[in-house]
């Protein structure tokens, strides 16, 4: 299988892909290549952003700026709650909403370049929209779980997979995990695109659950895995509010459905060593 097939083969299996899907080879940092891909489009979904994997990059912010598509009616940009949650100045007793932005100086202090990159990309995109009268809406998902289309494992799915495979001797941080189903994220993106009243940014998160409670729920649904039993204490994390997105018409499925579908997908994909 070629490299392109490994990356994109699952897309070609989508319903009516043969008639409706066109794939373009380009680079997110190649402005001309992006323009060629979106020429003639009325809308663009920007669902990926390059991020540095090492903190030794001389200027990680410079590599994370959103390429600026033009001549489209609407752009929906997928950001992250990483652009929301790292704000030590936000009132502790107040749920974080779209007015809360991650503190970039704080990110530099703790070398959290992913969150820094998402914050820079989203804020620059919204600023660009204001300056150029371009309609950009941003959606900030939390940890995305659920069944995968692709055959390779993505980072957010590791949350559940690690709990299923880490074993009884591992020690897990009993932190709060903000979670959302991948299919509910897709619905949020469609709402942001299709609703004329959609504007600004939208937090997209369904549940906040502690690691220990999540493991207990996994054990109830799938009792035959070797789950961690030891958890270290963690500070209470901030709550997230998706009220603005819900007011747009967004609904999300039960957490149990997301967990069951995700784990069954892991099993079917061979990621858990089962047929």
mmCIF file of C-alpha atoms in Angstrom:
data_model
loop_
_atom_site.group_PDB
_atom_site.id
_atom_site.type_symbol
_atom_site.label_atom_id
_atom_site.label_comp_id
_atom_site.label_asym_id
_atom_site.label_seq_id
_atom_site.Cartn_x
_atom_site.Cartn_y
_atom_site.Cartn_z
ATOM 1 C CA UNK A 1 0.000 0.000 0.000
ATOM 2 C CA UNK A 2 1.415 3.395 -0.925
ATOM 3 C CA UNK A 3 1.935 6.176 1.601
ATOM 4 C CA UNK A 4 -1.048 8.052 0.195
ATOM 5 C CA UNK A 5 -3.235 4.958 0.489
ATOM 6 C CA UNK A 6 -2.155 4.477 4.095
ATOM 7 C CA UNK A 7 -3.124 8.066 4.903
ATOM 8 C CA UNK A 8 -6.189 8.493 2.731
ATOM 9 C CA UNK A 9 -7.483 5.046 1.838
ATOM 10 C CA UNK A 10 -10.256 5.201 4.438
ATOM 11 C CA UNK A 11 -11.600 8.372 2.838
ATOM 12 C CA UNK A 12 -12.036 6.623 -0.492
ATOM 13 C CA UNK A 13 -14.284 4.058 1.227
ATOM 14 C CA UNK A 14 -16.795 6.689 2.340
ATOM 15 C CA UNK A 15 -20.268 6.604 0.835
ATOM 16 C CA UNK A 16 -20.321 8.127 -2.670
ATOM 17 C CA UNK A 17 -16.635 9.032 -2.368
ATOM 18 C CA UNK A 18 -15.983 8.007 -5.967
ATOM 19 C CA UNK A 19 -18.378 10.668 -7.254
ATOM 20 C CA UNK A 20 -17.983 13.373 -4.603
ATOM 21 C CA UNK A 21 -14.440 13.198 -3.213
ATOM 22 C CA UNK A 22 -11.397 14.901 -4.722
ATOM 23 C CA UNK A 23 -8.012 14.669 -3.021
ATOM 24 C CA UNK A 24 -5.279 17.279 -3.482
ATOM 25 C CA UNK A 25 -1.672 16.825 -2.468
ATOM 26 C CA UNK A 26 -0.486 19.969 -0.708
ATOM 27 C CA UNK A 27 1.025 21.286 2.503
ATOM 28 C CA UNK A 28 -0.738 23.280 5.204
ATOM 29 C CA UNK A 29 2.094 25.803 5.111
ATOM 30 C CA UNK A 30 2.049 26.070 1.291
ATOM 31 C CA UNK A 31 -0.240 29.020 0.565
ATOM 32 C CA UNK A 32 -0.320 28.527 -3.204
ATOM 33 C CA UNK A 33 -1.041 24.832 -2.854
ATOM 34 C CA UNK A 34 -3.920 25.501 -0.479
ATOM 35 C CA UNK A 35 -5.388 28.095 -2.819
ATOM 36 C CA UNK A 36 -5.328 25.570 -5.651
ATOM 37 C CA UNK A 37 -7.173 23.043 -3.489
ATOM 38 C CA UNK A 38 -9.933 25.452 -2.406
ATOM 39 C CA UNK A 39 -10.477 27.329 -5.651
ATOM 40 C CA UNK A 40 -14.187 27.242 -6.464
ATOM 41 C CA UNK A 41 -15.229 26.201 -2.949
ATOM 42 C CA UNK A 42 -17.899 28.152 -1.073
ATOM 43 C CA UNK A 43 -16.749 26.806 2.283
ATOM 44 C CA UNK A 44 -13.605 25.412 3.888
ATOM 45 C CA UNK A 45 -13.211 23.167 6.917
ATOM 46 C CA UNK A 46 -9.721 23.600 8.345
ATOM 47 C CA UNK A 47 -9.394 20.567 10.596
ATOM 48 C CA UNK A 48 -5.643 20.236 11.135
ATOM 49 C CA UNK A 49 -2.746 22.356 12.284
ATOM 50 C CA UNK A 50 0.968 21.490 12.343
ATOM 51 C CA UNK A 51 2.350 21.508 15.864
ATOM 52 C CA UNK A 52 5.917 21.133 17.152
ATOM 53 C CA UNK A 53 6.726 17.888 18.937
ATOM 54 C CA UNK A 54 9.826 19.299 20.594
ATOM 55 C CA UNK A 55 10.174 22.370 22.763
ATOM 56 C CA UNK A 56 13.565 23.083 21.210
ATOM 57 C CA UNK A 57 12.104 24.710 18.110
ATOM 58 C CA UNK A 58 13.442 28.273 17.936
ATOM 59 C CA UNK A 59 10.058 29.831 17.245
ATOM 60 C CA UNK A 60 7.216 27.307 17.477
ATOM 61 C CA UNK A 61 4.547 30.009 17.154
ATOM 62 C CA UNK A 62 5.739 30.850 13.655
ATOM 63 C CA UNK A 63 4.924 27.363 12.396
ATOM 64 C CA UNK A 64 1.392 27.328 13.724
ATOM 65 C CA UNK A 65 -0.256 30.226 11.973
ATOM 66 C CA UNK A 66 -3.385 29.414 10.000
ATOM 67 C CA UNK A 67 -2.860 29.664 6.240
ATOM 68 C CA UNK A 68 -5.343 32.305 5.105
ATOM 69 C CA UNK A 69 -7.775 30.929 2.522
ATOM 70 C CA UNK A 70 -9.526 33.536 0.392
ATOM 71 C CA UNK A 71 -12.560 33.869 -1.869
ATOM 72 C CA UNK A 72 -14.754 31.517 0.144
ATOM 73 C CA UNK A 73 -17.977 32.382 1.936
ATOM 74 C CA UNK A 74 -17.182 30.661 5.217
ATOM 75 C CA UNK A 75 -14.298 28.940 6.987
ATOM 76 C CA UNK A 76 -14.812 26.577 9.911
ATOM 77 C CA UNK A 77 -11.584 26.159 11.855
ATOM 78 C CA UNK A 78 -11.082 23.301 14.291
ATOM 79 C CA UNK A 79 -9.161 24.634 17.266
ATOM 80 C CA UNK A 80 -9.025 22.915 20.670
ATOM 81 C CA UNK A 81 -9.975 23.434 24.287
ATOM 82 C CA UNK A 82 -6.211 23.703 24.611
ATOM 83 C CA UNK A 83 -6.793 27.269 23.408
ATOM 84 C CA UNK A 84 -9.270 27.770 26.262
ATOM 85 C CA UNK A 85 -8.247 25.943 29.426
ATOM 86 C CA UNK A 86 -4.738 27.094 30.355
ATOM 87 C CA UNK A 87 -5.738 30.351 31.997
ATOM 88 C CA UNK A 88 -4.739 30.585 35.675
ATOM 89 C CA UNK A 89 -6.479 33.981 35.962
ATOM 90 C CA UNK A 90 -9.957 32.621 35.138
ATOM 91 C CA UNK A 91 -12.252 32.574 38.224
ATOM 92 C CA UNK A 92 -12.091 29.127 39.830
ATOM 93 C CA UNK A 93 -15.830 28.922 40.479
ATOM 94 C CA UNK A 94 -16.827 29.908 36.923
ATOM 95 C CA UNK A 95 -17.148 27.467 34.019
ATOM 96 C CA UNK A 96 -14.858 28.340 31.149
ATOM 97 C CA UNK A 97 -16.764 29.645 28.144
ATOM 98 C CA UNK A 98 -15.808 31.182 24.806
ATOM 99 C CA UNK A 99 -14.557 34.341 26.526
ATOM 100 C CA UNK A 100 -11.762 32.360 28.154
ATOM 101 C CA UNK A 101 -8.473 32.186 26.263
ATOM 102 C CA UNK A 102 -5.366 30.215 27.118
ATOM 103 C CA UNK A 103 -2.623 32.480 28.481
ATOM 104 C CA UNK A 104 0.241 32.374 25.981
ATOM 105 C CA UNK A 105 2.825 33.571 28.489
ATOM 106 C CA UNK A 106 1.723 30.814 30.864
ATOM 107 C CA UNK A 107 2.129 28.282 28.037
ATOM 108 C CA UNK A 108 5.676 29.486 27.484
ATOM 109 C CA UNK A 109 6.419 29.122 31.180
ATOM 110 C CA UNK A 110 5.282 25.490 31.273
ATOM 111 C CA UNK A 111 6.462 24.779 27.689
ATOM 112 C CA UNK A 112 3.010 23.662 26.538
ATOM 113 C CA UNK A 113 3.609 24.321 22.846
ATOM 114 C CA UNK A 114 0.558 22.457 21.566
ATOM 115 C CA UNK A 115 -1.805 24.711 23.502
ATOM 116 C CA UNK A 116 0.285 27.724 22.573
ATOM 117 C CA UNK A 117 0.045 26.785 18.897
ATOM 118 C CA UNK A 118 -3.707 26.261 18.990
ATOM 119 C CA UNK A 119 -4.190 29.584 20.764
ATOM 120 C CA UNK A 120 -2.025 31.489 18.286
ATOM 121 C CA UNK A 121 -3.676 29.854 15.266
ATOM 122 C CA UNK A 122 -7.225 30.470 16.479
ATOM 123 C CA UNK A 123 -6.715 34.041 17.647
ATOM 124 C CA UNK A 124 -4.900 35.001 14.435
ATOM 125 C CA UNK A 125 -7.642 33.415 12.335
ATOM 126 C CA UNK A 126 -10.358 35.400 14.131
ATOM 127 C CA UNK A 127 -8.323 38.605 13.922
ATOM 128 C CA UNK A 128 -7.734 38.010 10.199
ATOM 129 C CA UNK A 129 -11.465 37.506 9.714
ATOM 130 C CA UNK A 130 -12.229 40.872 11.295
ATOM 131 C CA UNK A 131 -9.603 42.693 9.252
ATOM 132 C CA UNK A 132 -10.651 41.134 5.940
ATOM 133 C CA UNK A 133 -14.404 40.652 6.387
ATOM 134 C CA UNK A 134 -14.042 36.887 6.076
ATOM 135 C CA UNK A 135 -16.575 34.712 7.874
ATOM 136 C CA UNK A 136 -14.542 32.400 10.129
ATOM 137 C CA UNK A 137 -16.108 30.290 12.879
ATOM 138 C CA UNK A 138 -13.926 28.273 15.254
ATOM 139 C CA UNK A 139 -14.845 25.081 17.100
ATOM 140 C CA UNK A 140 -12.839 23.974 20.141
ATOM 141 C CA UNK A 141 -13.259 20.239 20.846
ATOM 142 C CA UNK A 142 -12.026 18.582 24.007
ATOM 143 C CA UNK A 143 -10.546 15.039 24.067
ATOM 144 C CA UNK A 144 -12.160 13.328 21.079
ATOM 145 C CA UNK A 145 -13.100 9.658 21.443
ATOM 146 C CA UNK A 146 -15.277 7.246 19.477
ATOM 147 C CA UNK A 147 -14.888 4.952 16.470
ATOM 148 C CA UNK A 148 -12.052 5.796 14.085
ATOM 149 C CA UNK A 149 -12.290 5.863 10.296
ATOM 150 C CA UNK A 150 -8.543 5.556 9.776
ATOM 151 C CA UNK A 151 -6.451 2.464 10.535
ATOM 152 C CA UNK A 152 -3.706 4.324 12.391
ATOM 153 C CA UNK A 153 -4.140 5.393 16.005
ATOM 154 C CA UNK A 154 -4.630 9.095 16.713
ATOM 155 C CA UNK A 155 -3.433 10.784 19.889
ATOM 156 C CA UNK A 156 -6.806 11.433 21.529
ATOM 157 C CA UNK A 157 -7.886 7.779 21.226
ATOM 158 C CA UNK A 158 -4.876 6.854 23.370
ATOM 159 C CA UNK A 159 -6.792 8.110 26.419
ATOM 160 C CA UNK A 160 -9.095 5.071 26.425
ATOM 161 C CA UNK A 161 -6.579 2.672 24.922
ATOM 162 C CA UNK A 162 -4.014 3.342 27.652
ATOM 163 C CA UNK A 163 -6.559 2.643 30.367
ATOM 164 C CA UNK A 164 -7.411 -0.657 28.672
ATOM 165 C CA UNK A 165 -3.799 -1.744 28.189
ATOM 166 C CA UNK A 166 -1.707 -0.098 30.906
ATOM 167 C CA UNK A 167 -2.195 -2.867 33.442
ATOM 168 C CA UNK A 168 -2.847 -3.069 37.147
ATOM 169 C CA UNK A 169 0.634 -1.910 38.205
ATOM 170 C CA UNK A 170 0.524 1.474 36.469
ATOM 171 C CA UNK A 171 -0.239 4.671 38.382
ATOM 172 C CA UNK A 172 -2.630 7.079 36.680
ATOM 173 C CA UNK A 173 -3.174 10.744 37.429
ATOM 174 C CA UNK A 174 -6.790 11.093 38.609
ATOM 175 C CA UNK A 175 -7.301 14.223 36.560
ATOM 176 C CA UNK A 176 -10.487 15.591 35.053
ATOM 177 C CA UNK A 177 -10.896 14.583 31.409
ATOM 178 C CA UNK A 178 -13.119 16.697 29.138
ATOM 179 C CA UNK A 179 -14.526 14.311 26.526
ATOM 180 C CA UNK A 180 -16.553 14.534 23.324
ATOM 181 C CA UNK A 181 -17.556 11.963 20.697
ATOM 182 C CA UNK A 182 -15.977 12.359 17.257
ATOM 183 C CA UNK A 183 -19.411 12.072 15.612
ATOM 184 C CA UNK A 184 -20.734 14.876 17.811
ATOM 185 C CA UNK A 185 -17.746 17.011 16.788
ATOM 186 C CA UNK A 186 -18.675 16.387 13.155
ATOM 187 C CA UNK A 187 -22.227 17.540 13.894
ATOM 188 C CA UNK A 188 -20.856 20.654 15.584
ATOM 189 C CA UNK A 189 -18.774 21.497 12.514
ATOM 190 C CA UNK A 190 -21.791 21.113 10.244
ATOM 191 C CA UNK A 191 -23.879 23.355 12.506
ATOM 192 C CA UNK A 192 -21.126 25.974 12.527
ATOM 193 C CA UNK A 193 -21.053 25.883 8.736
ATOM 194 C CA UNK A 194 -24.764 25.617 7.954
ATOM 195 C CA UNK A 195 -26.219 27.984 10.552
ATOM 196 C CA UNK A 196 -26.091 31.589 9.280
ATOM 197 C CA UNK A 197 -26.162 32.875 12.861
ATOM 198 C CA UNK A 198 -23.029 30.944 13.843
ATOM 199 C CA UNK A 199 -20.236 33.361 14.791
ATOM 200 C CA UNK A 200 -17.046 33.530 16.788
ATOM 201 C CA UNK A 201 -15.843 30.494 18.685
ATOM 202 C CA UNK A 202 -17.626 27.463 20.142
ATOM 203 C CA UNK A 203 -16.492 25.114 22.891
ATOM 204 C CA UNK A 204 -17.375 21.524 21.961
ATOM 205 C CA UNK A 205 -17.228 19.242 25.000
ATOM 206 C CA UNK A 206 -19.847 16.843 26.342
ATOM 207 C CA UNK A 207 -18.588 15.398 29.638
ATOM 208 C CA UNK A 208 -16.031 16.068 32.365
ATOM 209 C CA UNK A 209 -15.002 12.867 34.111
ATOM 210 C CA UNK A 210 -12.221 11.894 36.480
ATOM 211 C CA UNK A 211 -9.770 9.211 35.335
ATOM 212 C CA UNK A 212 -10.773 6.834 38.133
ATOM 213 C CA UNK A 213 -14.482 7.215 37.327
ATOM 214 C CA UNK A 214 -13.783 6.678 33.622
ATOM 215 C CA UNK A 215 -11.871 3.473 34.370
ATOM 216 C CA UNK A 216 -14.738 2.228 36.553
ATOM 217 C CA UNK A 217 -17.168 2.887 33.708
ATOM 218 C CA UNK A 218 -14.890 1.022 31.299
ATOM 219 C CA UNK A 219 -14.674 -1.916 33.717
ATOM 220 C CA UNK A 220 -18.461 -2.093 33.936
ATOM 221 C CA UNK A 221 -18.825 -2.186 30.153
ATOM 222 C CA UNK A 222 -15.731 -4.276 29.352
ATOM 223 C CA UNK A 223 -14.708 -6.213 32.467
ATOM 224 C CA UNK A 224 -12.008 -8.426 30.927
ATOM 225 C CA UNK A 225 -9.201 -5.921 30.482
ATOM 226 C CA UNK A 226 -6.257 -5.288 32.770
ATOM 227 C CA UNK A 227 -7.154 -1.857 34.133
ATOM 228 C CA UNK A 228 -4.973 0.349 36.334
ATOM 229 C CA UNK A 229 -5.862 0.233 40.005
ATOM 230 C CA UNK A 230 -3.658 2.990 41.364
ATOM 231 C CA UNK A 231 -4.413 6.676 40.947
ATOM 232 C CA UNK A 232 -2.531 9.699 42.177
ATOM 233 C CA UNK A 233 -4.407 12.706 43.494
ATOM 234 C CA UNK A 234 -4.969 15.578 41.086
ATOM 235 C CA UNK A 235 -6.347 19.062 41.451
ATOM 236 C CA UNK A 236 -9.923 19.724 40.467
ATOM 237 C CA UNK A 237 -9.840 20.941 36.885
ATOM 238 C CA UNK A 238 -11.949 23.750 35.453
ATOM 239 C CA UNK A 239 -15.407 23.084 34.085
ATOM 240 C CA UNK A 240 -16.178 23.780 30.432
ATOM 241 C CA UNK A 241 -19.401 25.259 29.095
ATOM 242 C CA UNK A 242 -20.750 24.217 25.683
ATOM 243 C CA UNK A 243 -23.949 26.215 26.218
ATOM 244 C CA UNK A 244 -23.284 28.483 23.230
ATOM 245 C CA UNK A 245 -22.977 25.475 20.920
ATOM 246 C CA UNK A 246 -26.068 23.859 22.431
ATOM 247 C CA UNK A 247 -27.986 27.070 21.805
ATOM 248 C CA UNK A 248 -27.033 26.655 18.154
ATOM 249 C CA UNK A 249 -28.840 23.288 18.198
ATOM 250 C CA UNK A 250 -26.015 20.934 19.151
ATOM 251 C CA UNK A 251 -26.827 17.698 20.951
ATOM 252 C CA UNK A 252 -24.464 14.980 22.125
ATOM 253 C CA UNK A 253 -24.832 11.250 22.649
ATOM 254 C CA UNK A 254 -24.511 9.347 25.972
ATOM 255 C CA UNK A 255 -20.948 8.783 27.195
ATOM 256 C CA UNK A 256 -21.560 5.023 27.399
ATOM 257 C CA UNK A 257 -22.360 4.910 23.673
ATOM 258 C CA UNK A 258 -19.110 6.680 22.823
ATOM 259 C CA UNK A 259 -17.087 4.328 25.033
ATOM 260 C CA UNK A 260 -18.697 1.144 23.696
ATOM 261 C CA UNK A 261 -18.308 2.170 20.064
ATOM 262 C CA UNK A 262 -14.698 3.245 20.619
ATOM 263 C CA UNK A 263 -13.618 0.052 22.390
ATOM 264 C CA UNK A 264 -15.397 -2.188 19.901
ATOM 265 C CA UNK A 265 -13.608 -0.282 17.146
ATOM 266 C CA UNK A 266 -10.267 -0.894 18.920
ATOM 267 C CA UNK A 267 -11.068 -4.602 19.092
ATOM 268 C CA UNK A 268 -12.084 -4.819 15.444
ATOM 269 C CA UNK A 269 -8.933 -2.927 14.406
ATOM 270 C CA UNK A 270 -6.687 -5.292 16.347
ATOM 271 C CA UNK A 271 -5.431 -2.567 18.689
ATOM 272 C CA UNK A 272 -6.396 -4.649 21.727
ATOM 273 C CA UNK A 273 -5.198 -7.971 20.415
ATOM 274 C CA UNK A 274 -8.718 -9.297 19.788
ATOM 275 C CA UNK A 275 -10.388 -10.382 16.578
#
